[in-house]
CSV table of C-alpha atoms in Angstrom, one decimal:
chain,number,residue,atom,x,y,z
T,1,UNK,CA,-9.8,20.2,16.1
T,2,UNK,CA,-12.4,19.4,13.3
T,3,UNK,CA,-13.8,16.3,12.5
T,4,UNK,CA,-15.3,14.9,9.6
T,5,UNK,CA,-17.5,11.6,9.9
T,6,UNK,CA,-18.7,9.3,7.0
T,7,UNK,CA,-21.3,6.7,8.9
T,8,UNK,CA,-21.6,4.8,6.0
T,9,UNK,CA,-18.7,2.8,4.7
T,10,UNK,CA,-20.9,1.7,1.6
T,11,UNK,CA,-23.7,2.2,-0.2
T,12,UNK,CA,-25.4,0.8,-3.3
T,13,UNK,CA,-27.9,2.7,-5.9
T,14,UNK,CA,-30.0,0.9,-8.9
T,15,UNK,CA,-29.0,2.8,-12.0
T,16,UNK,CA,-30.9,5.9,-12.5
T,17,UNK,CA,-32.4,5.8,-8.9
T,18,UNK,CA,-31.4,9.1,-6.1
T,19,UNK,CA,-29.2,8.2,-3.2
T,20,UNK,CA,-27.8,10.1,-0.6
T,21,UNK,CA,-24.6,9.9,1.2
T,22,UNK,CA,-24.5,11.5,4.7
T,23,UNK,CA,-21.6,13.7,6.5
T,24,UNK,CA,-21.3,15.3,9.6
T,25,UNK,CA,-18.9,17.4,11.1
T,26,UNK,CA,-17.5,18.6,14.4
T,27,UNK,CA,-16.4,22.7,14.3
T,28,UNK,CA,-16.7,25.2,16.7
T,29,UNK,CA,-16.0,27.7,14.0
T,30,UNK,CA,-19.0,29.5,12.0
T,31,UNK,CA,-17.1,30.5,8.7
T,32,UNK,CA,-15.9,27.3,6.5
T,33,UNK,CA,-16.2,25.3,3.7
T,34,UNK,CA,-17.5,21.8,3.1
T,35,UNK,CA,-16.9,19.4,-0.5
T,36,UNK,CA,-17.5,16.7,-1.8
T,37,UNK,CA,-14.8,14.6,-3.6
T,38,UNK,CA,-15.0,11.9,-5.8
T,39,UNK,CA,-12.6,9.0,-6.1
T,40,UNK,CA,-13.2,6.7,-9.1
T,41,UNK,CA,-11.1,3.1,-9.8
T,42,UNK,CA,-8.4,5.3,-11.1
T,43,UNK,CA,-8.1,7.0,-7.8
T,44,UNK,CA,-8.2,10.2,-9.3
T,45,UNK,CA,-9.4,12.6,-6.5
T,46,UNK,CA,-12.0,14.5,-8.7
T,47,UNK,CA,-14.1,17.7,-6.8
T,48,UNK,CA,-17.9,16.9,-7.1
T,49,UNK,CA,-19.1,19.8,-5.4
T,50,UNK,CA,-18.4,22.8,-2.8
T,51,UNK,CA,-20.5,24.6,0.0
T,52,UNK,CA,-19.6,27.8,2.2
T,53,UNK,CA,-21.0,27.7,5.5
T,54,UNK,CA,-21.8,31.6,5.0
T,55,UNK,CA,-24.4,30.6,2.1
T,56,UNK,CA,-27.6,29.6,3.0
T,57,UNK,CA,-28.4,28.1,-0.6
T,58,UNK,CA,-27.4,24.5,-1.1
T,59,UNK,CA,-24.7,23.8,-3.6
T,60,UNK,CA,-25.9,22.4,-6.8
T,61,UNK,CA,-23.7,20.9,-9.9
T,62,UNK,CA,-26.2,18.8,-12.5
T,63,UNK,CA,-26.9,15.6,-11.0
T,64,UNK,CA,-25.3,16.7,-7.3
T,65,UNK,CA,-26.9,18.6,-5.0
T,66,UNK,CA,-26.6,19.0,-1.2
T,67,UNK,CA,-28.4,19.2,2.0
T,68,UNK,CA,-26.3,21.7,4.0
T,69,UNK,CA,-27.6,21.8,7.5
T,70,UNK,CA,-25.6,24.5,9.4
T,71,UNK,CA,-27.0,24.0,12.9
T,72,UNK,CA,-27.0,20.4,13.1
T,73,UNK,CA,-23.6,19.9,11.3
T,74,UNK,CA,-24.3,17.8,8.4
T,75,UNK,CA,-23.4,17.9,4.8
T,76,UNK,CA,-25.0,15.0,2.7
T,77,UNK,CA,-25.1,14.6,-1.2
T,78,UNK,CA,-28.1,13.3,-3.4
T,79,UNK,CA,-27.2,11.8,-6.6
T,80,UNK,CA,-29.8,12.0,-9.2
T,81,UNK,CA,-30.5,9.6,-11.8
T,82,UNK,CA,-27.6,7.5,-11.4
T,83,UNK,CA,-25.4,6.4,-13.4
T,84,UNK,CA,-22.4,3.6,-14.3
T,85,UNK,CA,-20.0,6.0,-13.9
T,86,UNK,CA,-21.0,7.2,-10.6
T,87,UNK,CA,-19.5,4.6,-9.1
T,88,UNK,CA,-16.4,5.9,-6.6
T,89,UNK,CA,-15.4,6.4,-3.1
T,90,UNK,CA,-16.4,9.7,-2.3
T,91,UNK,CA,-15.2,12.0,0.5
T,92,UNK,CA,-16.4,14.8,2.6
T,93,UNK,CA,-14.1,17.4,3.5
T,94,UNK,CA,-13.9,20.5,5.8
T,95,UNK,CA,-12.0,23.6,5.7
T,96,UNK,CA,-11.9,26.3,7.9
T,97,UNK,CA,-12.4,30.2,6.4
T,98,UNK,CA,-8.7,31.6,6.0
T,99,UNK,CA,-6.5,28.2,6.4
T,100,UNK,CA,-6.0,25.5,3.3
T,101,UNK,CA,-5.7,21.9,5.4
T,102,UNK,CA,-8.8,20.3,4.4
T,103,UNK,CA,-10.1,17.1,6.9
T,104,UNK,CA,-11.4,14.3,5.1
T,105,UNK,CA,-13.9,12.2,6.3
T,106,UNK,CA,-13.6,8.0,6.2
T,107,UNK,CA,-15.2,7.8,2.4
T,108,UNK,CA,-18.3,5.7,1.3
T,109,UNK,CA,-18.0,3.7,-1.6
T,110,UNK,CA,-20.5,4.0,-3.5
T,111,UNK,CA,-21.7,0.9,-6.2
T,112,UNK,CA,-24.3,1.0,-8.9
T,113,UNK,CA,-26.2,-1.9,-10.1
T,114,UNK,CA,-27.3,-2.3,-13.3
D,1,UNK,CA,-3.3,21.7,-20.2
D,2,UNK,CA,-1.2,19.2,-17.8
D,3,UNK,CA,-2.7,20.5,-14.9
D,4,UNK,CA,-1.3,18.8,-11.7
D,5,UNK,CA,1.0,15.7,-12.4
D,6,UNK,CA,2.7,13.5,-9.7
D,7,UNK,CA,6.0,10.9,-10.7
D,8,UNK,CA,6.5,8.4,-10.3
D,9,UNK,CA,3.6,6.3,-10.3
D,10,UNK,CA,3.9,3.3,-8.2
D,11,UNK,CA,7.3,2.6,-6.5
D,12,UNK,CA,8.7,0.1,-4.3
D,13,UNK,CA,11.6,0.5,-2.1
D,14,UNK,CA,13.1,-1.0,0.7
D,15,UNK,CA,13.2,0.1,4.2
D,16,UNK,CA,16.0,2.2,5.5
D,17,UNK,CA,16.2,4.1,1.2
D,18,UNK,CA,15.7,7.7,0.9
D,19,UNK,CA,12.8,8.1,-1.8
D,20,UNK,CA,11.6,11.1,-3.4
D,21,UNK,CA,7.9,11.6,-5.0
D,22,UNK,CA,7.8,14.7,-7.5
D,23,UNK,CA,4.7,17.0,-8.2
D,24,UNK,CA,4.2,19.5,-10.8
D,25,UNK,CA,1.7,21.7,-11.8
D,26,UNK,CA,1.2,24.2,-14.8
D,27,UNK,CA,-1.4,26.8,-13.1
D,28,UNK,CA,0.7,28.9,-11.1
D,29,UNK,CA,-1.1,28.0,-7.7
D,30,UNK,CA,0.7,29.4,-4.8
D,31,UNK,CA,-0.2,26.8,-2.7
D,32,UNK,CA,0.4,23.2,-2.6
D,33,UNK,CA,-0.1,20.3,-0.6
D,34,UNK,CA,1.0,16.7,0.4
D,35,UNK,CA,-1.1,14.2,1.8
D,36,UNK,CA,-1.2,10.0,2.3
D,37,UNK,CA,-4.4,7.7,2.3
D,38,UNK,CA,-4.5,5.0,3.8
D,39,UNK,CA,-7.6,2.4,4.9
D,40,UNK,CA,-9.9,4.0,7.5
D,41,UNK,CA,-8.0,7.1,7.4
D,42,UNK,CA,-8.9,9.1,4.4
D,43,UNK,CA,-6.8,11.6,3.2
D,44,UNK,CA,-4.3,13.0,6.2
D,45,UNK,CA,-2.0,16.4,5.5
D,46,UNK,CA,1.3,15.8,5.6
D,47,UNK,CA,2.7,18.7,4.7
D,48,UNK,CA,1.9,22.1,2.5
D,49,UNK,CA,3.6,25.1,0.9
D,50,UNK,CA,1.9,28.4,0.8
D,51,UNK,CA,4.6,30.2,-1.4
D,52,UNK,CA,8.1,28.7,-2.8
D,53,UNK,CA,10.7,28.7,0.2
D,54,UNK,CA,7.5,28.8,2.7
D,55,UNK,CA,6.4,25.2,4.1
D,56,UNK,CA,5.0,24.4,7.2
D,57,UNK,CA,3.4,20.7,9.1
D,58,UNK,CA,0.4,19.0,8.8
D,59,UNK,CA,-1.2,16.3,10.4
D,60,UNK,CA,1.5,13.6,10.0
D,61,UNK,CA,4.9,15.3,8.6
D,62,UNK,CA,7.3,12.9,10.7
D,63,UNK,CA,9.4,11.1,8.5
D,64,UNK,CA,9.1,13.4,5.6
D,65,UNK,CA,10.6,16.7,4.2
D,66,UNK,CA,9.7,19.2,1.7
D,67,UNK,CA,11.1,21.9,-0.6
D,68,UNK,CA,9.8,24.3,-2.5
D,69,UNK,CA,12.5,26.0,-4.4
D,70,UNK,CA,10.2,27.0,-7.7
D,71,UNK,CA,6.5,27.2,-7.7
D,72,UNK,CA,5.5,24.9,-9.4
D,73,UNK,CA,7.3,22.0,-8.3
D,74,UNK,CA,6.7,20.3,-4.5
D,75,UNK,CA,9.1,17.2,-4.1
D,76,UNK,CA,8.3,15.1,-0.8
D,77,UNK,CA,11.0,13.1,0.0
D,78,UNK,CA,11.3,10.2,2.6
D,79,UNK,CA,14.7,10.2,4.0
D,80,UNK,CA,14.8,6.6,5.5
D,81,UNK,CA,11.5,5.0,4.3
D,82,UNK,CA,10.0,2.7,7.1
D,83,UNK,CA,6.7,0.2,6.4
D,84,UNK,CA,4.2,2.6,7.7
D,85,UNK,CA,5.0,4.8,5.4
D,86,UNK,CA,3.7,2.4,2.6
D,87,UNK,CA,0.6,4.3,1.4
D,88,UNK,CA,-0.9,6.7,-1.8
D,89,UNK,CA,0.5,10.1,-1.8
D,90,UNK,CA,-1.4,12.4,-3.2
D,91,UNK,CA,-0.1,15.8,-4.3
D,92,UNK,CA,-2.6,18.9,-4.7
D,93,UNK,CA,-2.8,22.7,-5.2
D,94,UNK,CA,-4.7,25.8,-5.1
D,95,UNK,CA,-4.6,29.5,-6.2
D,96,UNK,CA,-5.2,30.8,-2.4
D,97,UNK,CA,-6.8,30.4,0.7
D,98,UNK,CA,-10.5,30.6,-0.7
D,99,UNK,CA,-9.9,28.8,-4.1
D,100,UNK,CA,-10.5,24.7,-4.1
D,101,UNK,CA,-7.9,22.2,-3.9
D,102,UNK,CA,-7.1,20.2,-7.2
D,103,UNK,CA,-5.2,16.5,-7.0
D,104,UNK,CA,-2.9,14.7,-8.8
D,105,UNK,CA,-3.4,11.4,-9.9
D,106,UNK,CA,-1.3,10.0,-6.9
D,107,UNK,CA,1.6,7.3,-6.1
D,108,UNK,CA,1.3,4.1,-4.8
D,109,UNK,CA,4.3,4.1,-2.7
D,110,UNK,CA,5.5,-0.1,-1.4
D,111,UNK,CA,8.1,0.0,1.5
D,112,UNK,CA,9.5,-3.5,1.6
């Protein structure tokens, strides 16, 4: 079975600096997907950003970008310039090629200081 | 554009009550999906729909049941709610296989 693993329960970020969140996974599959969710106060489960495995090219969306390393099975998000409204509990999920569960990972929250 | 909408809320029940959460959603995705978070546990699957009339398990389906008469609804009902079921349910949906997963707001869900 996959596994999704979040090492760091929190993090914290001085508006407008980068920081990275880390993800790793456990597959024995070669075809998937990976994401990155957001979940502000509201608890909203918001999609940040998506990766398939097949694509060597790391996913970018504006401020989010990823380090998608296939071989050693990690999946980590750089936010850029951060900002207030950054602040959440994000998630890493995996999802195989061809089924729709998707495993979650533990969640960081992530807190931005002014 | 409602998108994806989840009813009620926040409840609280009792243990022992039957309690049904709703979920709706306007895009005509075939698929849609149920799942709890709790502390330390992220999101889990606890069930998911892949057409109307055609459910199956996820990780942690005991204790619940789900229909899927029209497409665009997906109730998730409790049928004798117990205090580990107190949790957020969050509803989702997607237009296939491929396509990303899109949430609902969620319920806060209080078994007494």
């Amino acid at each position: 079975a996959q596994t999704v693993t979040q090492s760091q329960p929190e993090m914290s970020v001085q508006e407008a600096e980068t920081v990275t969140l880390s993800c790793t996974y456990d597959t024995s599959e070669s075809d998937y997907y990976l994401f990155w969710y957001k979940q502000p106060p509201s608890r909203q489960m918001i999609l940040v950003i998506r990766q398939e495995a097949y694509k060597q090219q790391n996913a970018t969306e504006n401020r989010f970008s990823v380090n998608f390393q296939k071989a050693a099975k990690s999946f980590s998000l750089k936010i850029s310039d951060s900002q207030l409204g950054d602040a959440a509990m994000y998630f890493c999920a995996y999802r195989s090629k061809g089924a729709q569960k998707l495993v979650f990972g533990q969640g960081t929250r992530l807190t931005i200081n002014p | 554009d409602a998108g994806i909408t989840q009813s009620p809320r926040y409840k609280i029940t009792e243990t022992g009550r039957q309690v049904t959460l709703m979920c709706h959603q306007t895009w005509s995705h075939s698929y849609m999906f149920w799942y709890r978070q709790d502390l330390g546990h992220g999101l889990r699957l606890i069930y998911y729909s892949a057409a109307a009339d055609i459910t199956d398990k996820g990780e942690v389906p005991d204790g619940y049941v789900v229909s899927r008469s029209k497409t665009e609804n997906f109730p998730l009902t409790l049928e004798s709610a117990t205090r580990s079921q107190t949790s957020v349910y969050f509803c989702a949906s997607g237009m296939d296989e491929v396509e990303t997963q899109y949430f609902g707001p969620g319920t806060r869900l209080l078994v007494l």
